[in-house]
PDB file of C-alpha atoms in Angstrom:
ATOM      1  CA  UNK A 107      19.665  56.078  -3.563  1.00 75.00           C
ATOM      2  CA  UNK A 108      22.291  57.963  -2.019  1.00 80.00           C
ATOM      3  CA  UNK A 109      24.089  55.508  -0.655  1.00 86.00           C
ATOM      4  CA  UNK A 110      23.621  53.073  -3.752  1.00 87.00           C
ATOM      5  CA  UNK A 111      24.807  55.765  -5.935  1.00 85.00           C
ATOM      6  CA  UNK A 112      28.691  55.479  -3.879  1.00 82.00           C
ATOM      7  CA  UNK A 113      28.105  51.510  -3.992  1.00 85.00           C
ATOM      8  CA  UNK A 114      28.280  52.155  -7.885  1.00 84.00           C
ATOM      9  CA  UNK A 115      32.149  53.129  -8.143  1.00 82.00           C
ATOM     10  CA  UNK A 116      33.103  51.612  -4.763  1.00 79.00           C
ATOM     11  CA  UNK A 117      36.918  51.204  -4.998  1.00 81.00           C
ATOM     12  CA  UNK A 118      37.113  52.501  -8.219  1.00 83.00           C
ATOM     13  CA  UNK A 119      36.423  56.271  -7.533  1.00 86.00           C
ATOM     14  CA  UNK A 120      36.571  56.185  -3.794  1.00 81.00           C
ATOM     15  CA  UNK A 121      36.715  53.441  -0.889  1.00 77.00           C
ATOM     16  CA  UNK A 122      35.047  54.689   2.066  1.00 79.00           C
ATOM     17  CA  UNK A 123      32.118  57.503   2.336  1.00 80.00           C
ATOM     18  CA  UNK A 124      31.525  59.779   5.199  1.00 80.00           C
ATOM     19  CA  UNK A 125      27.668  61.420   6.730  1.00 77.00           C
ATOM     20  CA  UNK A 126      27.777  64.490   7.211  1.00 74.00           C
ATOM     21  CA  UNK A 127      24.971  66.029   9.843  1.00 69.00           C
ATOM     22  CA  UNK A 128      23.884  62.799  11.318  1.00 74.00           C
ATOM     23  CA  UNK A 129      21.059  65.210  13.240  1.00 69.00           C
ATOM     24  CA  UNK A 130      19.603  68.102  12.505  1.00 68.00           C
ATOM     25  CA  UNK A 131      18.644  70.044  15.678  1.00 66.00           C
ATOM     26  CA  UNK A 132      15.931  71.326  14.451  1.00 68.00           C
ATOM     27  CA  UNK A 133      12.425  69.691  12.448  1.00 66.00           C
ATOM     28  CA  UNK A 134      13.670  68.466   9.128  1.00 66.00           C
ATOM     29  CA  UNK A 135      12.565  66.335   6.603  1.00 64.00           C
ATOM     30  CA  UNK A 136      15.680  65.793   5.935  1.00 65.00           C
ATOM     31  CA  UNK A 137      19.403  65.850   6.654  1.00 67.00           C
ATOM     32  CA  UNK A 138      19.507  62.761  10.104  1.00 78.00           C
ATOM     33  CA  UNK A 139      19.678  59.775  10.718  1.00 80.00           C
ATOM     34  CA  UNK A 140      17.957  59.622  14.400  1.00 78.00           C
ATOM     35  CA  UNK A 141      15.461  61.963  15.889  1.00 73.00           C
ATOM     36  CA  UNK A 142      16.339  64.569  19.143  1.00 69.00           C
ATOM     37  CA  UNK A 143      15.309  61.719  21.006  1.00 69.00           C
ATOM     38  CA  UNK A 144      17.866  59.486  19.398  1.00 71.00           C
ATOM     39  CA  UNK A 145      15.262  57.573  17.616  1.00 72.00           C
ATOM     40  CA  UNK A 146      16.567  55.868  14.553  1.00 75.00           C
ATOM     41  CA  UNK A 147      14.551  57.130  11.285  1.00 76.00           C
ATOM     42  CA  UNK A 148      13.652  55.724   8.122  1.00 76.00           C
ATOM     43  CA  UNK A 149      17.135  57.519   6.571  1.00 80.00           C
ATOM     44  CA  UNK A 150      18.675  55.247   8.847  1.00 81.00           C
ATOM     45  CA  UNK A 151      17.218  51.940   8.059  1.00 79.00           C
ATOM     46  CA  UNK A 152      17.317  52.595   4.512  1.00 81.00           C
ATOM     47  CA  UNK A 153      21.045  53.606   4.778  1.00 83.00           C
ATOM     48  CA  UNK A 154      21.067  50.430   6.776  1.00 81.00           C
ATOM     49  CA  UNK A 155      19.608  48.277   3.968  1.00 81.00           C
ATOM     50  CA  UNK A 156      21.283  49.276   0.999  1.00 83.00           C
ATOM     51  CA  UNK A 157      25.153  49.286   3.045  1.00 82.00           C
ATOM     52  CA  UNK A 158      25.294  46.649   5.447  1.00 78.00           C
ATOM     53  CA  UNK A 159      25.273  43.523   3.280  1.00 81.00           C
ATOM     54  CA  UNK A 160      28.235  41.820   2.358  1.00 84.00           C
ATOM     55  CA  UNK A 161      26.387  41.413  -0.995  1.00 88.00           C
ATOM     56  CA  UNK A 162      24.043  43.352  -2.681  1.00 89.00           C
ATOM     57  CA  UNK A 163      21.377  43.992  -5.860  1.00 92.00           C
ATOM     58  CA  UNK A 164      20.794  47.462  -6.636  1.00 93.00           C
ATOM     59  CA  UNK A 165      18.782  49.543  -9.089  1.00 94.00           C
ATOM     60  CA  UNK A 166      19.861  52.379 -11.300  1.00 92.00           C
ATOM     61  CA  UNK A 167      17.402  55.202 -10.732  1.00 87.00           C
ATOM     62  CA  UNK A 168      18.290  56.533 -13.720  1.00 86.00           C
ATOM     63  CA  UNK A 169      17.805  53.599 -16.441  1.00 91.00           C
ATOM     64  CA  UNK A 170      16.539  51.320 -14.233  1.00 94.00           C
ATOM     65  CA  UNK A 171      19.655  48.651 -14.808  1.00 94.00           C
ATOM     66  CA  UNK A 172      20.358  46.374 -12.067  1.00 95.00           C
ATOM     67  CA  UNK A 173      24.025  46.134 -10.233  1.00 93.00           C
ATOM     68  CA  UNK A 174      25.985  44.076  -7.928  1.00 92.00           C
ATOM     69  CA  UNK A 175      28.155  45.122  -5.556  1.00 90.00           C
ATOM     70  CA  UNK A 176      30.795  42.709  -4.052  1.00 90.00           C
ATOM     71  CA  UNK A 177      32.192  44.660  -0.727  1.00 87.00           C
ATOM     72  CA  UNK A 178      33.905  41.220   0.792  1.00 87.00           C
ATOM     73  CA  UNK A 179      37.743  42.631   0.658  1.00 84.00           C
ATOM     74  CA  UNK A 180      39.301  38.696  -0.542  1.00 89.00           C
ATOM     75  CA  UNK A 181      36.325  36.313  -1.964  1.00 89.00           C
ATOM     76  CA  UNK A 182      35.132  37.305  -5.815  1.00 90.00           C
ATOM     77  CA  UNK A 183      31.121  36.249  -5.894  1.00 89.00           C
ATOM     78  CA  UNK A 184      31.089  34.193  -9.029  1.00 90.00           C
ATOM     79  CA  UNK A 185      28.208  34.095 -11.472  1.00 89.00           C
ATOM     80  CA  UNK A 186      24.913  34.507 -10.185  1.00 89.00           C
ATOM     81  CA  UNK A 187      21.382  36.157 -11.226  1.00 91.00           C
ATOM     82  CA  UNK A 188      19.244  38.547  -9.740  1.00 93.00           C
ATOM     83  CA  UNK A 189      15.152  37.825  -9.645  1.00 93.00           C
ATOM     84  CA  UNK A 190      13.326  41.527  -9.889  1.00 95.00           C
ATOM     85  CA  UNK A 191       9.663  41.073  -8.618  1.00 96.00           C
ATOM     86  CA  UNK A 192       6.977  43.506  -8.990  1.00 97.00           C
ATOM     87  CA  UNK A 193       3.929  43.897  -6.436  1.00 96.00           C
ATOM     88  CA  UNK A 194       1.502  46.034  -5.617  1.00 96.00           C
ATOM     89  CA  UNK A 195      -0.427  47.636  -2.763  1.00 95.00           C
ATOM     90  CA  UNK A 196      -2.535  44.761  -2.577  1.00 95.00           C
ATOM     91  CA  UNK A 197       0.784  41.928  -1.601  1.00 95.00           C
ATOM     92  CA  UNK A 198       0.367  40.312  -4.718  1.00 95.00           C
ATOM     93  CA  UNK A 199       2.991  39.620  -6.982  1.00 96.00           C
ATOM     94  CA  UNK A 200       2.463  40.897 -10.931  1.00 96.00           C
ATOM     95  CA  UNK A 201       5.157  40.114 -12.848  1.00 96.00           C
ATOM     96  CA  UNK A 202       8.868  38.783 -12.209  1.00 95.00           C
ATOM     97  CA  UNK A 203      12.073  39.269 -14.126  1.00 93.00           C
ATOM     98  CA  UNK A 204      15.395  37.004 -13.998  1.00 93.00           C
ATOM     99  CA  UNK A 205      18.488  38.523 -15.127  1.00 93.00           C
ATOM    100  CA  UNK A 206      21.945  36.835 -15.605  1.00 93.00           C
ATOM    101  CA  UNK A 207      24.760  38.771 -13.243  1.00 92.00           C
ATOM    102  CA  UNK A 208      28.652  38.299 -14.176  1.00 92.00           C
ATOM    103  CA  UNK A 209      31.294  37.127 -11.799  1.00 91.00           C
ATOM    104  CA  UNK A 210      32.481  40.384  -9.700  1.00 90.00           C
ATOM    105  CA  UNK A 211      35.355  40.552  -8.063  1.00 90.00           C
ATOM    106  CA  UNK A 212      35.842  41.724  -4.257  1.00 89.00           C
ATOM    107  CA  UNK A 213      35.713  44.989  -3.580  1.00 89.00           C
ATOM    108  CA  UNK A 214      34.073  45.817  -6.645  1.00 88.00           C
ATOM    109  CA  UNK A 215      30.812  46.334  -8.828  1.00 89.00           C
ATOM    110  CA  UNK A 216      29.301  45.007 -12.170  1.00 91.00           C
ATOM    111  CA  UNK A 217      26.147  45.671 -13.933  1.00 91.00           C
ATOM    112  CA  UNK A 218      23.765  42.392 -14.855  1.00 93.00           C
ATOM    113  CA  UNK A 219      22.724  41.486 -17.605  1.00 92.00           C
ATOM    114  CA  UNK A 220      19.590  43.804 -18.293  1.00 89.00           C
ATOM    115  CA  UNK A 221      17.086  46.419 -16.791  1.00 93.00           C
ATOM    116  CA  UNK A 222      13.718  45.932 -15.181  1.00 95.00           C
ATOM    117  CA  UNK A 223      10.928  47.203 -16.918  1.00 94.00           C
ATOM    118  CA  UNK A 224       7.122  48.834 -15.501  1.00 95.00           C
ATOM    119  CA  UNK A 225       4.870  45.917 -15.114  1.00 95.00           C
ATOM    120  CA  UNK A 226       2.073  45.809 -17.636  1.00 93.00           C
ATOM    121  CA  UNK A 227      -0.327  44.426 -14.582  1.00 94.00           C
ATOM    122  CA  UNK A 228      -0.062  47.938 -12.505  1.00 94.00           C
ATOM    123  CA  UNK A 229      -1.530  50.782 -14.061  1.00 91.00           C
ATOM    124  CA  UNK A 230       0.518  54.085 -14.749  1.00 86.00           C
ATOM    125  CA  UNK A 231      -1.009  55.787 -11.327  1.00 87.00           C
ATOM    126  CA  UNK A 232      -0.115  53.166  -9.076  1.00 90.00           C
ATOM    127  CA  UNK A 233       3.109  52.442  -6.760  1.00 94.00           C
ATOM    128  CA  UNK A 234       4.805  49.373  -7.643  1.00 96.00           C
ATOM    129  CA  UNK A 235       6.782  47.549  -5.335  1.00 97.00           C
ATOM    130  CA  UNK A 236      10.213  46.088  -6.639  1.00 96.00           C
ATOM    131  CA  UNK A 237      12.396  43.457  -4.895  1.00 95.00           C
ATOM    132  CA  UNK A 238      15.756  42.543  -6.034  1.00 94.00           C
ATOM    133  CA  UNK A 239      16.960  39.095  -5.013  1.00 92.00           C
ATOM    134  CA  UNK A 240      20.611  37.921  -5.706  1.00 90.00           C
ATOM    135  CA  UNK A 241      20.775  34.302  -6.237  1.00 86.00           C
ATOM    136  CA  UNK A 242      23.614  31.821  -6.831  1.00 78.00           C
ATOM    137  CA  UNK A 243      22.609  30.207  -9.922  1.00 63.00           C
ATOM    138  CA  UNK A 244      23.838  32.078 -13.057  1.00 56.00           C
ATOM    139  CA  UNK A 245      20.886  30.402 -15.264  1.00 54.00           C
ATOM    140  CA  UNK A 246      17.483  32.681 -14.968  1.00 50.00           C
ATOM    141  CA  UNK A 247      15.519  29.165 -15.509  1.00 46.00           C
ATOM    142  CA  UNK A 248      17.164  27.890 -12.179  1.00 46.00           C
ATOM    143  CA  UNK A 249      16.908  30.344 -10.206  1.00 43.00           C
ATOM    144  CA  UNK A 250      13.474  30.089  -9.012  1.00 43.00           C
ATOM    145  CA  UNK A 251      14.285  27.539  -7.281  1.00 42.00           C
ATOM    146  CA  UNK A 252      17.780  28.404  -5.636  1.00 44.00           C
ATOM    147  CA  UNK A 253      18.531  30.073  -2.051  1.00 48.00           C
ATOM    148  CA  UNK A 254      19.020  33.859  -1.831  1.00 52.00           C
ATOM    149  CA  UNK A 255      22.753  34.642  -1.299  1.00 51.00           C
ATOM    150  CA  UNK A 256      23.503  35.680   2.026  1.00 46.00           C
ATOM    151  CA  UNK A 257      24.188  38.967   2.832  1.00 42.00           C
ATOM    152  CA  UNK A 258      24.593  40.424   6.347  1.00 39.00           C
ATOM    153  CA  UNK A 259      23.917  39.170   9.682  1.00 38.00           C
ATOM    154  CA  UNK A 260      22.758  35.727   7.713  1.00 39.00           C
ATOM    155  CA  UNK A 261      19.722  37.982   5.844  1.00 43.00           C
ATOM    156  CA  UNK A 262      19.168  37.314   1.831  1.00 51.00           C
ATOM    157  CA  UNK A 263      20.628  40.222   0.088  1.00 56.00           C
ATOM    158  CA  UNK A 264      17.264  41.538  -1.373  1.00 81.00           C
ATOM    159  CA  UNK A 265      16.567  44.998  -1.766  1.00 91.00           C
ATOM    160  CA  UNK A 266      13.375  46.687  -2.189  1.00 93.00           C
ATOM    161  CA  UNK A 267      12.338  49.862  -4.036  1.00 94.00           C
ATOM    162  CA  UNK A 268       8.823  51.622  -4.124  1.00 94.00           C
ATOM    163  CA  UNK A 269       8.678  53.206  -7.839  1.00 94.00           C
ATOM    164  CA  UNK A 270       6.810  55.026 -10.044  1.00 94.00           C
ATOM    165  CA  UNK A 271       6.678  54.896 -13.851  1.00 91.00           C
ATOM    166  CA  UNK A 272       6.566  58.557 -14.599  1.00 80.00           C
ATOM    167  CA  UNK A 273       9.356  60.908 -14.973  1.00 79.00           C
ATOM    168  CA  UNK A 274       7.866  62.750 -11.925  1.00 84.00           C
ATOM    169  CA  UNK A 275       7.617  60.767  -9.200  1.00 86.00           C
ATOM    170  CA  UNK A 276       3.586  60.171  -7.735  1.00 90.00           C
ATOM    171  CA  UNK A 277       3.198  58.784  -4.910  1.00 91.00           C
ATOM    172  CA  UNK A 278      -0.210  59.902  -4.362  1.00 92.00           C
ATOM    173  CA  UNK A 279      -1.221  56.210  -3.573  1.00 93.00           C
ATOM    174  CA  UNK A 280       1.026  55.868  -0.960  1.00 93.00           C
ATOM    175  CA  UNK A 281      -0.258  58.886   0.996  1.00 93.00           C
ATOM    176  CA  UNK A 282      -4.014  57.329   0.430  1.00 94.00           C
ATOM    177  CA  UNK A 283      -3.030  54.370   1.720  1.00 94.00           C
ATOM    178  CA  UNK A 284      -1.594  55.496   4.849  1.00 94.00           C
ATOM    179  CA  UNK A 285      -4.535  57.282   5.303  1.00 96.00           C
ATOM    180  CA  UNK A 286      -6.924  54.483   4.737  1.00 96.00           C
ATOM    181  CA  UNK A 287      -4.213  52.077   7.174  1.00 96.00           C
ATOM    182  CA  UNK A 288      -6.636  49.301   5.632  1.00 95.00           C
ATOM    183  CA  UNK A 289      -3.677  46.449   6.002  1.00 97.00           C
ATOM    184  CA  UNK A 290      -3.171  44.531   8.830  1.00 97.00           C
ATOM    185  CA  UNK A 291      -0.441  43.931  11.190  1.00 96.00           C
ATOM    186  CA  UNK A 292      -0.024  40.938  13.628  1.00 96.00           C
ATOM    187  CA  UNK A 293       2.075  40.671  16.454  1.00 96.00           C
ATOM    188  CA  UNK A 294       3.461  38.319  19.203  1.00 96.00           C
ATOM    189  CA  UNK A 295       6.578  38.829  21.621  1.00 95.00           C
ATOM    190  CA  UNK A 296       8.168  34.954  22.306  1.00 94.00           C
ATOM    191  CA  UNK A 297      10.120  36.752  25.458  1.00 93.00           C
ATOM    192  CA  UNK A 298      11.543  39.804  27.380  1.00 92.00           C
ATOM    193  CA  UNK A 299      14.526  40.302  29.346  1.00 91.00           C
ATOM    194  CA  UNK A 300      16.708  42.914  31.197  1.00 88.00           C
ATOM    195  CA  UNK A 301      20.093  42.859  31.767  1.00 86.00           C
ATOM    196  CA  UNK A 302      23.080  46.294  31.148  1.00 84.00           C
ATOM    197  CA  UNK A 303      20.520  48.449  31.577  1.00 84.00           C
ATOM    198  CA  UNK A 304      18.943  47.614  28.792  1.00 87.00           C
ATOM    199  CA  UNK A 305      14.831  45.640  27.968  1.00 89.00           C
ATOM    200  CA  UNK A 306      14.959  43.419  25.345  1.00 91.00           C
ATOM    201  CA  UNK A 307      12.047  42.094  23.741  1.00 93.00           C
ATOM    202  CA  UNK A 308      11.781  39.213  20.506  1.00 94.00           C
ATOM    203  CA  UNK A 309       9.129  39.338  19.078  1.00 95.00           C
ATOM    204  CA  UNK A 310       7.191  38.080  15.409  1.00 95.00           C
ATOM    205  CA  UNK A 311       5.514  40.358  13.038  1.00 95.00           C
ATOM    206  CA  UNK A 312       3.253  38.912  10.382  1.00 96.00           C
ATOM    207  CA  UNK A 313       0.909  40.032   7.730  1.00 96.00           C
ATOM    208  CA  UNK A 314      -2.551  37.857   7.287  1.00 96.00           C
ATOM    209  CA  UNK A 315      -3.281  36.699   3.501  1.00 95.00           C
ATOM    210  CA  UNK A 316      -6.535  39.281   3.354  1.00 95.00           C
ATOM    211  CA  UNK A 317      -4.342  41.791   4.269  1.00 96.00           C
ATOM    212  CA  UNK A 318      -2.037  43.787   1.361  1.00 96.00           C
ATOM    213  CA  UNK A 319       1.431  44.731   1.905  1.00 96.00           C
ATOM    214  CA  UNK A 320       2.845  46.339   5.234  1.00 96.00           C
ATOM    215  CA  UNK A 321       5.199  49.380   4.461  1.00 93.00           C
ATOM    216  CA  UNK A 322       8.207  50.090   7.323  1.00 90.00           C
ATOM    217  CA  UNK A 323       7.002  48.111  10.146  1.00 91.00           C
ATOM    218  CA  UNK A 324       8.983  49.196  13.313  1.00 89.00           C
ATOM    219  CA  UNK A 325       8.769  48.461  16.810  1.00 90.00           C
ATOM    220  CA  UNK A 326       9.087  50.334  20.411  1.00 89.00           C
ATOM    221  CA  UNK A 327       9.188  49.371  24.013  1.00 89.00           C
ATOM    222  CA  UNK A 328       6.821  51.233  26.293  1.00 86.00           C
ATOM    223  CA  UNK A 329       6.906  50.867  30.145  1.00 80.00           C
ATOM    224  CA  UNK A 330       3.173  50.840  31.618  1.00 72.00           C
ATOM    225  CA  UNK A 331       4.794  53.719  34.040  1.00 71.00           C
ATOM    226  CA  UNK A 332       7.248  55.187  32.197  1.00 70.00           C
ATOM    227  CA  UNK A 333       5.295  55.332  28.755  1.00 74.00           C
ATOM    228  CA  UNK A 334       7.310  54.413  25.393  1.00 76.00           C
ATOM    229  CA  UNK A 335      10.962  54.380  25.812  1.00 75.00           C
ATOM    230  CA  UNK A 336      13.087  56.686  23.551  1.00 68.00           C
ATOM    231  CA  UNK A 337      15.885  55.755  21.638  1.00 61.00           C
ATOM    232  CA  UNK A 338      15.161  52.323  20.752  1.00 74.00           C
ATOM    233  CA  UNK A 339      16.467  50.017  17.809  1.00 79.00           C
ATOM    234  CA  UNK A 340      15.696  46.956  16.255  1.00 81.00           C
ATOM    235  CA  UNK A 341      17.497  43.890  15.740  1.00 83.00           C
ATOM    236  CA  UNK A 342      17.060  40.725  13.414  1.00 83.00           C
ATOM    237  CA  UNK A 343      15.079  40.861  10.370  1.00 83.00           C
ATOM    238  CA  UNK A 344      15.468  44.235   8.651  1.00 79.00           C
ATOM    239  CA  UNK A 345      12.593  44.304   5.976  1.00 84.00           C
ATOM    240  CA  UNK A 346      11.474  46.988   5.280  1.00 88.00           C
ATOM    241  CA  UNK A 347       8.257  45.557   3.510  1.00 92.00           C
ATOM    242  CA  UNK A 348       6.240  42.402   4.735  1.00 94.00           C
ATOM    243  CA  UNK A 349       3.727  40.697   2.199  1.00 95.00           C
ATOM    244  CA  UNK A 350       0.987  38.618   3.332  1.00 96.00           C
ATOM    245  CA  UNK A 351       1.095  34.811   4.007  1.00 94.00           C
ATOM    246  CA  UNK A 352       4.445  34.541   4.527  1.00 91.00           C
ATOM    247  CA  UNK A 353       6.440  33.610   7.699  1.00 89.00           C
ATOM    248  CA  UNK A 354       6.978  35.859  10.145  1.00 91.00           C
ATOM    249  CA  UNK A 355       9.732  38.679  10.371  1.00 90.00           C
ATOM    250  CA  UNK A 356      11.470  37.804  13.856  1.00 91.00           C
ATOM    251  CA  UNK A 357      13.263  40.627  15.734  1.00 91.00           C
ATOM    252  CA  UNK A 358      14.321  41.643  18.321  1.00 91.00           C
ATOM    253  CA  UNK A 359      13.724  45.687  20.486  1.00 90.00           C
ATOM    254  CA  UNK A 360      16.129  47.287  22.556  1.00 90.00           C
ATOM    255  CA  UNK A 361      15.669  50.381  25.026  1.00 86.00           C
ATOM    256  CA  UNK A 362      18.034  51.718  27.506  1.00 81.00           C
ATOM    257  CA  UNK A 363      16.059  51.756  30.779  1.00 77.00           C
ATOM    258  CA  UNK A 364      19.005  52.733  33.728  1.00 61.00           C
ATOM    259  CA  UNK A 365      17.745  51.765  36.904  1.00 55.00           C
ATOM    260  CA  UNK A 366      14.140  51.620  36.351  1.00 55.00           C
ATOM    261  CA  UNK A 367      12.859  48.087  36.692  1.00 54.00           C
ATOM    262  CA  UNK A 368      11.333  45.641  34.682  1.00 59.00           C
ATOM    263  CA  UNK A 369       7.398  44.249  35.088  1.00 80.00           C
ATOM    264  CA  UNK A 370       5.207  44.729  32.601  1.00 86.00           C
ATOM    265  CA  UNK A 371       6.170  46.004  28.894  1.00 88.00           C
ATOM    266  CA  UNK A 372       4.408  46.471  25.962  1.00 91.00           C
ATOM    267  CA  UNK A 373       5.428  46.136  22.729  1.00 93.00           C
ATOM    268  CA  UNK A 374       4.696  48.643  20.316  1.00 93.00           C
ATOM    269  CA  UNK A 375       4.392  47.403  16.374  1.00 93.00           C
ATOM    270  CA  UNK A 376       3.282  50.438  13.610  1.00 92.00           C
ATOM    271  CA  UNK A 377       3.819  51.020  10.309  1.00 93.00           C
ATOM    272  CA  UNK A 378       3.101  53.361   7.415  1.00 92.00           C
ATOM    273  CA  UNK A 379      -0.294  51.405   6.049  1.00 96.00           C
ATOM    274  CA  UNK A 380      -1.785  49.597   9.309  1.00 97.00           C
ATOM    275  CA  UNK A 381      -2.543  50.452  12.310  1.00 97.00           C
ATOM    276  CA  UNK A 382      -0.674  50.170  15.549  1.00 96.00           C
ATOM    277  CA  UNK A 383      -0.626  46.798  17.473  1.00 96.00           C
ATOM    278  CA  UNK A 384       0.358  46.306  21.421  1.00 95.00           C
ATOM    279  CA  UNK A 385       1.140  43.056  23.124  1.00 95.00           C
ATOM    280  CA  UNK A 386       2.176  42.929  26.529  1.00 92.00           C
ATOM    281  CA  UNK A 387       5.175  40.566  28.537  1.00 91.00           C
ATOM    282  CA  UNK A 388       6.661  40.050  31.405  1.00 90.00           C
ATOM    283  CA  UNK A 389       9.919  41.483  31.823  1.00 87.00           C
ATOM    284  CA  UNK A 390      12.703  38.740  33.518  1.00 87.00           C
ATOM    285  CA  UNK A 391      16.047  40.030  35.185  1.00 82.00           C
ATOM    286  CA  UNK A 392      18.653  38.882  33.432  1.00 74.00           C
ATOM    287  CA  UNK A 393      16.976  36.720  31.155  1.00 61.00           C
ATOM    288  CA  UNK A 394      17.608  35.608  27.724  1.00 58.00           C
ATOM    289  CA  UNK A 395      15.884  34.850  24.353  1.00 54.00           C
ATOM    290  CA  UNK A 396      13.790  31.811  24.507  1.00 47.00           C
TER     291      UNK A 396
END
């Protein structure tokens, strides 16, 4: 929200925005971006979502409008639409919205065509689940059926949001369902590789139709000697919400390793909602992505 809120006025009240306290030396729940082991956190991925894409949907916290933020410094992204979708705990979807977005100009902002409203479907204790898609067709009818716009890296410029209808924030589900870690997470690494010091490991992530949604899936490397190797990061796909039945999220792991040697690794896959998975590769010298 933070970093949306900036995206707002970008280049018309300020062009650049600075972090302060990147790392808090001591337990926070706040106030970093990466752990004293120089483990990325959530802050980071969700700065990471809502700033890296060239183009990008974004929701007013306050009246719940919808934005689009142009950040390419030459191209203007002409007309276009953004699809809201609602879904719950469960994966499923309950409702969808399709709102008209003007042309905006590079390095700038304008507000569609409309707001997103609570979804009849969910009741007034749950969590909802909201994902904003920009698409290139301008008509709502159309746009079903058109590609996401592009926005980083080659990734649709969708953004998601986990809301509440009240005034007050509850997110009393959410801590019951991570609790419960009732949905299910699958795993399986295509290949592993070292080379600059570094393991590498791509791997697939996928949640099963009888499972419900998977909150913040991440991944770590362990060593069956070493244990789990600090400081890693992920690659690839960065959603930060997988529903069930759909094709899997492909990334890819890295962990600085020095001298140690490669063998065995495990791959680590957790979440907030399902428990941890493990699957195991061999690690090749100087290998590459297969």
């Amino acid at each position: 929200a933070l970093v949306e809120g900036y995206q707002a006025h970008l280049f018309s009240w300020y062009a650049s925005m600075s972090i302060w306290k990147t790392q808090t030396p001591w337990p926070s729940l706040r106030g970093f971006l990466y752990d004293w082991w120089l483990e990325p956190t959530g802050a980071f991925y969700g700065v990471q979502a809502a700033a890296s894409d060239r183009v990008h949907a974004q929701l007013d916290r306050g009246d719940w409008g919808v934005r689009v933020v142009n950040k390419d410094v030459a191209a203007a992204l002409p007309a276009s639409s953004v699809t809201a979708e609602w879904f719950g705990l469960d994966g499923k979807r309950v409702a969808t919205e399709t709102m008209r977005a003007p042309l905006v100009a590079a390095s700038s902002s304008r507000a569609a065509d409309g707001a997103v409203h609570w979804p009849a479907a969910l009741s007034r204790e749950a969590v909802g689940f909201l994902r904003l898609t920009l698409r290139a067709s301008p008509t709502p009818h159309a746009a079903q059926e058109v590609t996401p716009l592009e926005g980083g890296e080659g990734e649709p410029a969708a953004s998601w949001y986990w809301l509440t209808p009240g005034a007050a924030p509850d997110y009393t589900q959410l801590g019951a369902a991570r609790r419960a870690q009732r949905a299910r997470l699958s795993l399986r690494v295509r290949s592993c590789w070292r080379a600059d010091g570094h393991v590498r490991a791509a791997a697939e992530l996928w949640v099963p139709e009888s499972s419900g949604l998977v909150l913040y899936p991440q991944l770590a490397l362990s060593l069956l000697r070493e244990g789990e190797l600090p400081a890693s990061w992920q690659e690839g796909d960065r959603a930060v919400v997988l529903l069930p039945g759909r094709k899997p999220s492909a990334r890819i792991v890295v962990a600085r390793v020095g001298a140690r040697a490669g063998g065995v690794v495990s791959v680590v896959a957790r979440s907030w909602n399902a428990p941890q998975v493990e699957a195991r590769c061999v690690c090749v010298e100087g290998g590459a992505e297969v």
